Coordinates of C-alpha atoms in Angstrom, one line a residue:
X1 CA 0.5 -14.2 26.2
X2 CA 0.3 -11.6 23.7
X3 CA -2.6 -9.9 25.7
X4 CA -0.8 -9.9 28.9
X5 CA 1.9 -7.4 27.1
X6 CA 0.1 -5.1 25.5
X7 CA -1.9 -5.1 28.6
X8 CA 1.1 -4.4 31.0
X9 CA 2.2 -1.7 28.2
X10 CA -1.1 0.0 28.1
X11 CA -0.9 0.5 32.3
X12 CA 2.6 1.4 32.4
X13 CA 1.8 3.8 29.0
X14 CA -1.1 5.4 30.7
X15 CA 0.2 5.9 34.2
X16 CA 3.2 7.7 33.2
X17 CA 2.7 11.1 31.1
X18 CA 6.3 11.8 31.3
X19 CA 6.6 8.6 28.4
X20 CA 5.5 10.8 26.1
X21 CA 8.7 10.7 24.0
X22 CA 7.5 7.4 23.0
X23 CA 5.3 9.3 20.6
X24 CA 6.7 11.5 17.2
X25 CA 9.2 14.0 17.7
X26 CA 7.9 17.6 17.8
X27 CA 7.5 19.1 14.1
X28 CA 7.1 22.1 12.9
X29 CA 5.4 23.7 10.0
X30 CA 7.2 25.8 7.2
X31 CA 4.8 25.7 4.3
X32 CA 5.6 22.4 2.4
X33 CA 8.8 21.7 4.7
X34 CA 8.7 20.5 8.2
X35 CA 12.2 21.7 10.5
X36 CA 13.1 19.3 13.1
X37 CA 16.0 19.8 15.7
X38 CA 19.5 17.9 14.4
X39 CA 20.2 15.6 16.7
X40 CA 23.8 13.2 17.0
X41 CA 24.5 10.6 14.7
X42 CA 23.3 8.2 16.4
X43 CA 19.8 8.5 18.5
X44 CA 18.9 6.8 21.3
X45 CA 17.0 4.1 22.1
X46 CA 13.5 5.3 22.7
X47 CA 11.8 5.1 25.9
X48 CA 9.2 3.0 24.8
X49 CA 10.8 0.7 23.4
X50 CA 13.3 0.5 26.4
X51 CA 10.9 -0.4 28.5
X52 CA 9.2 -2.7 26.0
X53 CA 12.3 -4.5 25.8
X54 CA 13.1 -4.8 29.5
X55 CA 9.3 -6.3 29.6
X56 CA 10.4 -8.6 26.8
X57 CA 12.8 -9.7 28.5
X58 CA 11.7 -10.8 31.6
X59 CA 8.9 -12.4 30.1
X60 CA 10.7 -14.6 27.6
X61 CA 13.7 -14.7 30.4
X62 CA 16.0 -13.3 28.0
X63 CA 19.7 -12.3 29.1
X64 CA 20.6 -9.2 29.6
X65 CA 23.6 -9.2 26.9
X66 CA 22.9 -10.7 23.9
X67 CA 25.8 -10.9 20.9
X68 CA 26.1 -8.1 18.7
X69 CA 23.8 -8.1 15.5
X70 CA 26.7 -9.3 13.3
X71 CA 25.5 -7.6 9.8
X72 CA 28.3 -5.0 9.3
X73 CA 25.6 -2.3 9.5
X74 CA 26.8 1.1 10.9
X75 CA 24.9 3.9 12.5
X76 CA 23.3 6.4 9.9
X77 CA 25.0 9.7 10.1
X78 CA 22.6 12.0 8.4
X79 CA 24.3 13.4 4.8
X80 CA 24.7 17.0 4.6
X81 CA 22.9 17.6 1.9
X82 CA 19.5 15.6 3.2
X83 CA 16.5 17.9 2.1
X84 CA 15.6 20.1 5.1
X85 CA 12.7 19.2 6.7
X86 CA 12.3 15.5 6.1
X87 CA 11.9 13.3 9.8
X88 CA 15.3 11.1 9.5
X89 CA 16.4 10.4 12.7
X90 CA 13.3 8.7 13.4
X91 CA 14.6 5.6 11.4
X92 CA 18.5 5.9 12.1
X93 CA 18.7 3.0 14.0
X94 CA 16.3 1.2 12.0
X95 CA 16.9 -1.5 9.3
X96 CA 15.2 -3.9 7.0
X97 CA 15.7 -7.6 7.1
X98 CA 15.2 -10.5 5.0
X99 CA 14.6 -14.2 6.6
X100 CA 14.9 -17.1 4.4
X101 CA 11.7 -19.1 6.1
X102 CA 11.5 -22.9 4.4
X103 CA 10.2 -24.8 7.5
X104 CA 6.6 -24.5 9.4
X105 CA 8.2 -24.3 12.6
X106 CA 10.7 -21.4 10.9
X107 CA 7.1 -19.8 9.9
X108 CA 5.5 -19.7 13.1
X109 CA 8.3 -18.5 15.1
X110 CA 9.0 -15.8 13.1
X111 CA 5.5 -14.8 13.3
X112 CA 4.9 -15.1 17.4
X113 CA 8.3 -13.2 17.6
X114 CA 7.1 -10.6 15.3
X115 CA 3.4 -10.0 17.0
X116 CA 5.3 -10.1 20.4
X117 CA 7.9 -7.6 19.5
X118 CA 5.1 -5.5 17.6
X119 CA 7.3 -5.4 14.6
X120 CA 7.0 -4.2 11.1
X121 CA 6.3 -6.7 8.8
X122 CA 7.2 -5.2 5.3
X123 CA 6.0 -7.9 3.2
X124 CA 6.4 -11.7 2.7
X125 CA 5.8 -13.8 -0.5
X126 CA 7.0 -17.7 -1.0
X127 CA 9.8 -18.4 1.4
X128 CA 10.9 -15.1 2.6
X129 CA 9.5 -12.6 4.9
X130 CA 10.9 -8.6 5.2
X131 CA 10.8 -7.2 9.1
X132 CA 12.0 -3.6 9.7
X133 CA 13.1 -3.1 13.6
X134 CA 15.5 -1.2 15.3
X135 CA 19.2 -2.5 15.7
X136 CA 19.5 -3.1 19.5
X137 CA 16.2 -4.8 19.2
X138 CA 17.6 -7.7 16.9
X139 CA 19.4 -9.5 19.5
X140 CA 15.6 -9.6 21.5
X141 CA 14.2 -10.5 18.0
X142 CA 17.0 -13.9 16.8
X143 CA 16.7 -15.2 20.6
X144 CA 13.3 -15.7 19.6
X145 CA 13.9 -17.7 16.6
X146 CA 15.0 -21.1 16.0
X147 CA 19.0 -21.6 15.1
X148 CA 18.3 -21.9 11.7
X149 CA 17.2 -18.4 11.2
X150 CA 19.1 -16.5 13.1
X151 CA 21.3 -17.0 10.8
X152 CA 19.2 -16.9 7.3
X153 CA 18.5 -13.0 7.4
X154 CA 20.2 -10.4 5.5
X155 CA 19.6 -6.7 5.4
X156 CA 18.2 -5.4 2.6
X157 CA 19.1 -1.7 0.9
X158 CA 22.7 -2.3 1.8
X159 CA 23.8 0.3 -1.1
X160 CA 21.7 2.3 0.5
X161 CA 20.5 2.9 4.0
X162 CA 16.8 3.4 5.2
X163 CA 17.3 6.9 6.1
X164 CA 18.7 7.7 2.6
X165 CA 16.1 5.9 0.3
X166 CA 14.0 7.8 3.1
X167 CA 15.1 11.0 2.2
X168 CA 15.5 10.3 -2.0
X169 CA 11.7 9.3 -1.9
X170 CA 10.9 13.1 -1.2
X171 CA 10.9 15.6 -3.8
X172 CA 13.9 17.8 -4.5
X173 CA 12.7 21.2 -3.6
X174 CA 14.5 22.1 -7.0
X175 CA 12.7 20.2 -9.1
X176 CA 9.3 20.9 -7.1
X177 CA 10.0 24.8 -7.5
X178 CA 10.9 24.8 -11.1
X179 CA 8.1 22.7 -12.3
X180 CA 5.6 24.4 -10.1
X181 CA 3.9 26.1 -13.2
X182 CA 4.5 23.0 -15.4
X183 CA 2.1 20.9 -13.0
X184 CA -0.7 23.3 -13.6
X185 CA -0.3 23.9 -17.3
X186 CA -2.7 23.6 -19.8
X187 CA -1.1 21.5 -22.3
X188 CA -1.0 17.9 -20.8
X189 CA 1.4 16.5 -23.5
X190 CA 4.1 14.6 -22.1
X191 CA 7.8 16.2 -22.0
X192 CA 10.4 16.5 -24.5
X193 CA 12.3 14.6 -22.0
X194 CA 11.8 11.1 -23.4
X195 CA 10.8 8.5 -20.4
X196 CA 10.0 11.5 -18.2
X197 CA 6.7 12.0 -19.2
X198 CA 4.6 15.0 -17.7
X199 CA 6.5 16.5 -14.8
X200 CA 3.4 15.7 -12.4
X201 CA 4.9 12.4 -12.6
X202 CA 8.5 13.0 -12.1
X203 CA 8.0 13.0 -8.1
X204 CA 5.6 11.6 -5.6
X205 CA 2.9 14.5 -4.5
X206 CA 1.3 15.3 -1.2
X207 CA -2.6 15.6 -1.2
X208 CA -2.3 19.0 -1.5
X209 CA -0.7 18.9 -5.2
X210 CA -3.2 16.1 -6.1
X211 CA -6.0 17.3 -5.0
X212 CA -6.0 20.5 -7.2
X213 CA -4.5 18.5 -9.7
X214 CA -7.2 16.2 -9.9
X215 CA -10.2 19.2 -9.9
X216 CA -7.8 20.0 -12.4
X217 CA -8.7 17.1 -15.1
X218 CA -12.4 17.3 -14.2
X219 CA -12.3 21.6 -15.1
X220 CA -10.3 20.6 -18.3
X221 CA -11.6 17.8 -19.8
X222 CA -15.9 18.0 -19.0
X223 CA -16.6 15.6 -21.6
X224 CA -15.3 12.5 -19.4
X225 CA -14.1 13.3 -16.7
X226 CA -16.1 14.0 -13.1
X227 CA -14.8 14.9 -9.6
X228 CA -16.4 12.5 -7.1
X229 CA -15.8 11.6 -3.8
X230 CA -16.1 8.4 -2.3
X231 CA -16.2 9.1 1.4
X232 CA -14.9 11.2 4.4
X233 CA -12.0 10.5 6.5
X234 CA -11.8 10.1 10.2
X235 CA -10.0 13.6 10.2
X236 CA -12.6 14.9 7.9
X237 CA -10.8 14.9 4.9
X238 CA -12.5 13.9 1.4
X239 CA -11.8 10.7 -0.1
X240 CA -11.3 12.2 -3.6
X241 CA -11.8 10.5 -6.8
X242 CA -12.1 10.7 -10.6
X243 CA -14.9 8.8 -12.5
X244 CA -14.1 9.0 -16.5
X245 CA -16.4 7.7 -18.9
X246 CA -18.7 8.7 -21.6
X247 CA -21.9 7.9 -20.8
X248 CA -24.4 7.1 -24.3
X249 CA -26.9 9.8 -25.2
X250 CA -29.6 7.5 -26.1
X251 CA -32.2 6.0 -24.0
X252 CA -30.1 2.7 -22.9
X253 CA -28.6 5.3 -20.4
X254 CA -31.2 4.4 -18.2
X255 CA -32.0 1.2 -19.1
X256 CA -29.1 -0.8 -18.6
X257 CA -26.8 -0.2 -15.8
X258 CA -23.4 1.3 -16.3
X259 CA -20.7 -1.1 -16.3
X260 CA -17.8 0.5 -13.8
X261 CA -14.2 -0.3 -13.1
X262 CA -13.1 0.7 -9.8
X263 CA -9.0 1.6 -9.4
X264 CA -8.0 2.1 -5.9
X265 CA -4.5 2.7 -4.4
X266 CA -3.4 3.8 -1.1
X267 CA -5.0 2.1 1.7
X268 CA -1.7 1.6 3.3
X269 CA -0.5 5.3 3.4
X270 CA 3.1 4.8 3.1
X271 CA 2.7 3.0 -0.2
X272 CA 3.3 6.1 -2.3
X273 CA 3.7 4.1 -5.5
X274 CA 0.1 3.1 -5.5
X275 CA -1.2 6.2 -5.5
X276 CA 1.0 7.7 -8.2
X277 CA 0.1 4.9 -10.6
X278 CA -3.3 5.3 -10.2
X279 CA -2.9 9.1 -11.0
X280 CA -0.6 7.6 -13.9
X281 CA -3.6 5.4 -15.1
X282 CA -5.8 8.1 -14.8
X283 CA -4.0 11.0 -16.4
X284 CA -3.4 8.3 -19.5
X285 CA -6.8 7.2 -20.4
X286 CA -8.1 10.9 -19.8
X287 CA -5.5 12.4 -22.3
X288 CA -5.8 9.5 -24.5
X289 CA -9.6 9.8 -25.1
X290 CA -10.4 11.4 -28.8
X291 CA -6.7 10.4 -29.5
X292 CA -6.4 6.8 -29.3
X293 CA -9.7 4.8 -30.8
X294 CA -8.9 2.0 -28.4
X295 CA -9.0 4.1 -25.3
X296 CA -12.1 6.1 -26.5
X297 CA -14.0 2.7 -26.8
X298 CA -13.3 1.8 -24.1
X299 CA -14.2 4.7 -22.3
X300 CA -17.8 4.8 -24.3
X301 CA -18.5 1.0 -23.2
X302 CA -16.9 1.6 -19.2
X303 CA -16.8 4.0 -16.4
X304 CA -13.3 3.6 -14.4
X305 CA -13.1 5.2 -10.9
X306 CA -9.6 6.2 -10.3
X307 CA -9.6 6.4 -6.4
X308 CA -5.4 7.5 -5.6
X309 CA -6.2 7.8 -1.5
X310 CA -8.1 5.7 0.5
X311 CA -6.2 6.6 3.3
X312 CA -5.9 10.9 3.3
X313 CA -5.1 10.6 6.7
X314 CA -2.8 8.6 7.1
X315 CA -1.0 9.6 3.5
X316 CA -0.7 13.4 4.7
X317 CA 0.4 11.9 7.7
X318 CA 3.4 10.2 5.7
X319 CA 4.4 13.4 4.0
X320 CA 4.6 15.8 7.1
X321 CA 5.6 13.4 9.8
X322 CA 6.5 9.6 9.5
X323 CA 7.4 8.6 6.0
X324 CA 6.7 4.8 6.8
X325 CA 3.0 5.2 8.4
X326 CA 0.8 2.5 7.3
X327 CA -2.9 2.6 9.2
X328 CA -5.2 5.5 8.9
X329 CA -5.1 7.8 12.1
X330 CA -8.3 7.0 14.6
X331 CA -7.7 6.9 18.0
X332 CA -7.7 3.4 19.8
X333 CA -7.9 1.9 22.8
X334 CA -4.2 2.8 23.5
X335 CA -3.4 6.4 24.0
X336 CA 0.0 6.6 22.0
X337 CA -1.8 3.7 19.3
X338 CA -3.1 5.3 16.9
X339 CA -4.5 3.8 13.3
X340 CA -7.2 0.8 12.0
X341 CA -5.2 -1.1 9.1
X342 CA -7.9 -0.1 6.3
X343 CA -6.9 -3.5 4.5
X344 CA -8.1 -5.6 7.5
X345 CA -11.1 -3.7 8.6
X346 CA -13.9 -5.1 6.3
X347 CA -16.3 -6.7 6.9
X348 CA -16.1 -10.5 5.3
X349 CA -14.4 -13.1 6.9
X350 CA -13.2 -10.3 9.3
X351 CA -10.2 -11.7 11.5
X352 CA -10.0 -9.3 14.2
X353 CA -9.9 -11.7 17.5
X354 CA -6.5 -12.5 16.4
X355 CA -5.3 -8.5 16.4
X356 CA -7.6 -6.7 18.4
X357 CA -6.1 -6.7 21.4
X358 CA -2.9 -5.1 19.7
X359 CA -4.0 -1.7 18.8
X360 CA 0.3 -1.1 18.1
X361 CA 0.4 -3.7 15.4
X362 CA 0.8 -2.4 11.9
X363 CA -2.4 -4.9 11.0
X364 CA -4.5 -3.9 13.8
X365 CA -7.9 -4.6 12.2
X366 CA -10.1 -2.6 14.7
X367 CA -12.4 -4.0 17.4
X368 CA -15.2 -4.9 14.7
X369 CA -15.6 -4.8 11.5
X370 CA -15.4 -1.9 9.6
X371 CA -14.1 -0.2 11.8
X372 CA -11.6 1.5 10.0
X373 CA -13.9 4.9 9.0
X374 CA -12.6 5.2 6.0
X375 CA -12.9 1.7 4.9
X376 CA -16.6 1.5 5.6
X377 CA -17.1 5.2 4.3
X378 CA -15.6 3.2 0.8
X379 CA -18.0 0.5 1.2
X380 CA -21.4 2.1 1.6
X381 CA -20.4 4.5 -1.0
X382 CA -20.0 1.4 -3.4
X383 CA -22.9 -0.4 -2.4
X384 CA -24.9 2.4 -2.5
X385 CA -24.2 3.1 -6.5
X386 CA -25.2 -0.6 -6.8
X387 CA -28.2 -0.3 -5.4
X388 CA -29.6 3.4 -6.1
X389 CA -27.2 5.1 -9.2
X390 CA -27.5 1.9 -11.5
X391 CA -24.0 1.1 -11.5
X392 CA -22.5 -2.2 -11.9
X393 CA -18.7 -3.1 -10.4
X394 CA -17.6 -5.7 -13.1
X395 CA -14.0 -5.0 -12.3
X396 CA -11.0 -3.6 -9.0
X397 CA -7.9 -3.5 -9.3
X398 CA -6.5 -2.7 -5.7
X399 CA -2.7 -1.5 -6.0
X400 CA -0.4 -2.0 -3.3
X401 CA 3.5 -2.1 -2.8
X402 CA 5.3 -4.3 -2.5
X403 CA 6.6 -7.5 -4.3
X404 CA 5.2 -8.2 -8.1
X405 CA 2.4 -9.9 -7.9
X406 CA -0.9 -10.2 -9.4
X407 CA -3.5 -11.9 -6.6
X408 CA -6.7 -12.9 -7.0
X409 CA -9.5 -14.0 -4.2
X410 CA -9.3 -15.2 -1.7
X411 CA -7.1 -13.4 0.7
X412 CA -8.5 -15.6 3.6
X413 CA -7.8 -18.6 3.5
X414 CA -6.5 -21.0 1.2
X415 CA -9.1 -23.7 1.6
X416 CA -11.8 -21.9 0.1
X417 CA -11.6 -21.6 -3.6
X418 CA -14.1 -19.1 -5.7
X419 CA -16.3 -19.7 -7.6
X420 CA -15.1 -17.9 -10.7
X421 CA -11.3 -19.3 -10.0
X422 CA -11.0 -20.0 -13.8
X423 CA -11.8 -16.8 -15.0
X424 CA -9.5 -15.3 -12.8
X425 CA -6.8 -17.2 -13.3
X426 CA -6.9 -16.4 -16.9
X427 CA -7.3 -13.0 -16.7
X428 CA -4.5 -12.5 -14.0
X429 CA -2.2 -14.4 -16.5
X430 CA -3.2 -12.0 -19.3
X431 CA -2.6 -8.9 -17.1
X432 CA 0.7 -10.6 -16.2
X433 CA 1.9 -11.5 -19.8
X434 CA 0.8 -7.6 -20.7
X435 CA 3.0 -6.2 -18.2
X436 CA 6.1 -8.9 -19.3
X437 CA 5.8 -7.9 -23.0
X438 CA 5.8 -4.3 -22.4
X439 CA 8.1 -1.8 -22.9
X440 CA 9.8 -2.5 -19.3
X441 CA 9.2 -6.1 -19.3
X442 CA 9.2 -6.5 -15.8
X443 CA 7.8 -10.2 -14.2
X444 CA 4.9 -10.3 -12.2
X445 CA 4.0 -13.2 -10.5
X446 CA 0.1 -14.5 -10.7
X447 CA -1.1 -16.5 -7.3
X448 CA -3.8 -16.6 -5.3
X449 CA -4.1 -13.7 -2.5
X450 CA -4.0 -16.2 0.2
X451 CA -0.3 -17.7 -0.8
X452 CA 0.5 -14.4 -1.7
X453 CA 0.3 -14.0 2.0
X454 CA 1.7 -17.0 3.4
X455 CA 5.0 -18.9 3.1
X456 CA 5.1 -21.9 1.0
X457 CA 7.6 -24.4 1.2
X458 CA 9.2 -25.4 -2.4
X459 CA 8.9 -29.1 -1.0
X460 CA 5.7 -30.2 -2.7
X461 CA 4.0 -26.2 -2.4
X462 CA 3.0 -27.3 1.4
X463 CA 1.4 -24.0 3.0
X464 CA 3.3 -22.6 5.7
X465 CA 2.0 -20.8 8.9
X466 CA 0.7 -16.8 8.2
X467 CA 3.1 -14.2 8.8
X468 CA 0.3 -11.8 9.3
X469 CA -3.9 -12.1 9.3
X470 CA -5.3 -11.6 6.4
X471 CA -8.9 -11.9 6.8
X472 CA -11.1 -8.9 6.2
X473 CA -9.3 -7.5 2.7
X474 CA -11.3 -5.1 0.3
X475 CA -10.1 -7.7 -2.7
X476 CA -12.3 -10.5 -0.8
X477 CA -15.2 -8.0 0.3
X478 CA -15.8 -6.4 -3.2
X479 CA -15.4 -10.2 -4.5
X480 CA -17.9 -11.6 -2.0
X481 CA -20.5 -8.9 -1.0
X482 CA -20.7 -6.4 -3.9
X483 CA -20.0 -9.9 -6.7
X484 CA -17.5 -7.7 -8.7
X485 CA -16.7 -10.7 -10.8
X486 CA -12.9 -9.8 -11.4
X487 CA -11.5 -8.5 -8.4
X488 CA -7.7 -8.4 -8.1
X489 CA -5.0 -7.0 -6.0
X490 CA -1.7 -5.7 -7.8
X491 CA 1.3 -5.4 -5.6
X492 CA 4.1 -3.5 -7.7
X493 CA 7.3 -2.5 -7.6
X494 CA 9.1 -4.1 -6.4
X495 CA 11.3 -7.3 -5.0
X496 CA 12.6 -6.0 -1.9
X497 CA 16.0 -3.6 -3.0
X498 CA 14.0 -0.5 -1.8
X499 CA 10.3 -1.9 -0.8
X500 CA 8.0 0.8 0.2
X501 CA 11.0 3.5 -0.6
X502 CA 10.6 2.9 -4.4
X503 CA 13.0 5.8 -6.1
X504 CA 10.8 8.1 -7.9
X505 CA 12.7 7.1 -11.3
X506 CA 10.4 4.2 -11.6
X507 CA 6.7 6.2 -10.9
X508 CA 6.3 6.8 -15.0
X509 CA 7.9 3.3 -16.0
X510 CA 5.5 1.4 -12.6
X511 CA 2.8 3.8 -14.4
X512 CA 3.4 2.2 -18.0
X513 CA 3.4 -1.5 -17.1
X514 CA 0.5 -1.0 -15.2
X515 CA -1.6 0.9 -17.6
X516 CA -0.9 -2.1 -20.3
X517 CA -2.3 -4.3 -17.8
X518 CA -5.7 -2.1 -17.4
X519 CA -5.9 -2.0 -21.1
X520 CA -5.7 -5.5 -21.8
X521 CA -8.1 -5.8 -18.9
X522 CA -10.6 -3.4 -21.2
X523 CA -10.2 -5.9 -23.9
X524 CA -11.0 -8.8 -22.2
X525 CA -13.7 -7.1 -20.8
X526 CA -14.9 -6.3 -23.9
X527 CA -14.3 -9.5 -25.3
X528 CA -11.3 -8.9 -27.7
X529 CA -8.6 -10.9 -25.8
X530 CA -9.0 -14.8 -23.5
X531 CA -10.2 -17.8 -24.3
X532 CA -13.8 -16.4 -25.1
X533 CA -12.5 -13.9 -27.8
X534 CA -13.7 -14.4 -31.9
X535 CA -10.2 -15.3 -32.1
X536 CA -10.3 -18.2 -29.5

């Protein structure tokens, strides 16, 4: 069924140029800003989506009228003081809703309804599941559901609109412009503003502020610190890196292979908290080395590669034209389609009959494996310091927004179990408790990556249809293929208030949790914490 839409789309897409509005709204450039014409307070349907709805429609025979969505929610009138530049009438007829789902059935539906609609699944985790869509697409949406959830939903960021928490997520030109020599400074100590920390970390940052911030840390501090990168984009674009570590001066250097940790963030390009905190964990352990005699042991007996950007692309994308862009930005099959979801392109127990044929979805995991560039630019980049620059992946931690968890492998399927499911139960429960007794004692919840992306029913724990595919993850092909023995993904902040528009209050408190968690992770590595510490 699903094939015969996107099919009928793609014809209807391709034979009529003058659909073009179905793609982003013309942007200019104005250095760091981007000016966009104001438009009413409320925007139209688009024409796209008109017509996918009219197809909709007359597949599922739905009626022409359908009752009003009944949440209360108004259109967004854009403030007056919203930061010039930023693409907000994009999402004014957007919003973000939660569905209770306790019931197989409730799973399913909501999951055929969403494919078919080509939604955008935020996130899901136990028996809830977080859709963004547009208002006069929610009737289409509910008449696709059973009765018992069309009325189990509620929309989330009610304080708050998606167009606002849209808007705060950018940096206040203010702020950027006073601090502008502040970023660059030689002195990296944090500032007299307690809780701030540096101002690097006061706002999210496009590419163009990281990247010369990152060449930055390599300049300043040559005893342990390198600029490496790890691939090429589609668009050309380096996949930067930082790889900090003291290597030893004697002749084990050559002998033994060096034990790396590799820290990736975002792969999904609107997920702008995962690639400050791995900037946050970076900055830490490079500024603490010399300092802290923890830190510098650590940093003697591992190499961690801090990798903020899988996804350039897609993440400069985010900044200068569609704040909620998720895949990278290939072309596909579908002229006005662009993007391979990087976490479902690789290769092992790649699931891509079930989303090729949807180049639109926000999972679309390519017509083979690896075929997200970027993803298998990653890989062979990985494998090849296995197998020619003696290095040896012992740990990755892949950080992701949103929902507090801690997953291990594997992301699959739940009927496969690993073989080192012991071990990585216990360590995920340490990283947890670290992160629970730390300064902001926030909860994390520890589960297996494959609940972690399924409902379960609190009746006995009974799995529950997928919202989305899961198969070909990087935590299960860097478990699997490259036998990095503690592989984890770390979804953070946080439960579903602001999702993917995480205020940028909590960047240097996300950061601190976080880097507790990595540091107990050194320890255990090295023996000092878990069941097989002296201690123990």
């Amino acid at each position: 069924m699903r094939q015969s839409i996107v099919a009928v789309l793609s014809l209807i897409l391709l034979a009529a140029p003058s659909l073009t509005a179905a793609a982003p709204h013309a942007t200019t450039s104005n250095g760091n800003c981007l000016t966009t014409t104001p438009s009413s307070a409320f925007t139209p349907p688009r024409t796209w989506r008109t017509l996918s709805d009219a197809i909709m429609r007359s597949i599922w025979r739905l009626p022409e009228q359908q009752l009003a969505f009944g949440t209360g929610l108004t259109s967004y009138h854009a403030p007056s003081d919203a930061p010039r530049g930023q693409r907000l009438t994009r999402y004014g007829e957007d919003v973000v809703l939660r569905f209770n789902v306790s019931t197989a059935a409730e799973a399913s539906a909501l999951a055929k309804a969403s494919n078919a609609l080509l939604l955008d699944v935020w996130e899901f985790n136990d028996d809830w599941a977080d859709i963004r869509v547009a208002q006069h697409v929610v009737p289409s949406l509910l008449a696709l559901l059973p009765p018992s959830l069309q009325k189990a939903h509620a929309p989330l960021m009610r304080n708050r609109d998606l167009t606002r928490a849209i808007s705060d997520s950018y940096p206040s030109p203010s702020l950027t412009q006073s601090h502008e020599d502040r970023l660059y400074s030689p002195s990296l100590e944090p500032a007299s503003h307690p809780g701030k920390g540096h101002p690097f970390f006061q706002n999210y940052q496009p590419l163009s502020v990281i990247n010369p911030w990152m060449n930055l840390m390599a300049s300043m501090f040559t005893t342990h610190v390198r600029r490496v990168n790890v691939g090429i984009s589609y668009e050309g674009r380096d996949i930067p890196a930082l790889r900090v570590g003291v290597y030893p001066t004697n002749n084990d250097k050559e002998s033994s292979p060096r034990k790396t940790v590799l820290v990736t963030g975002g792969s999904h390009a609107r997920e702008w908290i995962s690639t400050s905190t791995v900037n946050y964990l970076a900055w830490s352990l490079i500024n603490s080395y010399g300092k802290v005699p923890s830190v510098t042991k650590l940093l003697e007996s591992f190499d961690f590669v801090f990798v903020p950007t899988l996804n350039p692309d897609g993440y400069v994308y985010s900044w200068e034209t569609d704040r909620l862009w998720r895949k990278n930005r290939q072309p596909t099959s579908l002229r006005f389609c662009h993007g391979v979801d990087l976490d479902r392109s690789y290769s092992y127990k790649w699931e891509g009959d079930s989303t090729r044929s949807s180049p639109c979805s926000e999972s679309f995991a390519g017509e083979a494996p690896f075929d997200g560039v970027e993803a298998q630019r990653f890989a062979k980049w990985a494998k090849n310091e296995t197998e020619n620059n003696n290095v040896e992946f012992v740990g990755f931690l892949d950080l992701h927004s949103y929902s507090q968890q801690i997953l291990y492998p594997y992301a699959f399927s739940c009927e496969e179990e690993p073989p080192s499911i012991e071990d990585l139960e216990e360590l995920a429960l340490g990283l947890a408790k670290a992160i629970r007794i730390s300064r902001n004692r926030h909860t994390y919840k520890v589960t297996s990556a494959c609940e972690g992306n399924v409902a379960i029913s609190k009746k006995g724990r009974i799995l529950l249809p997928r919202i989305e595919s899961s198969g070909g993850s990087a935590l299960d092909w860097f478990y699997h293929e490259l036998r990095v023995k503690y592989a984890f993904q770390i979804k953070l902040r946080d439960t579903g208030s602001y999702g993917f528009l995480l205020p940028k209050e909590n960047i240097v408190p996300t950061g601190e949790e976080i880097l507790d968690a990595v540091l107990y992770f050194g320890r255990f590595m090295m023996g000092e914490v878990g069941f097989g510490s002296p201690s123990k």
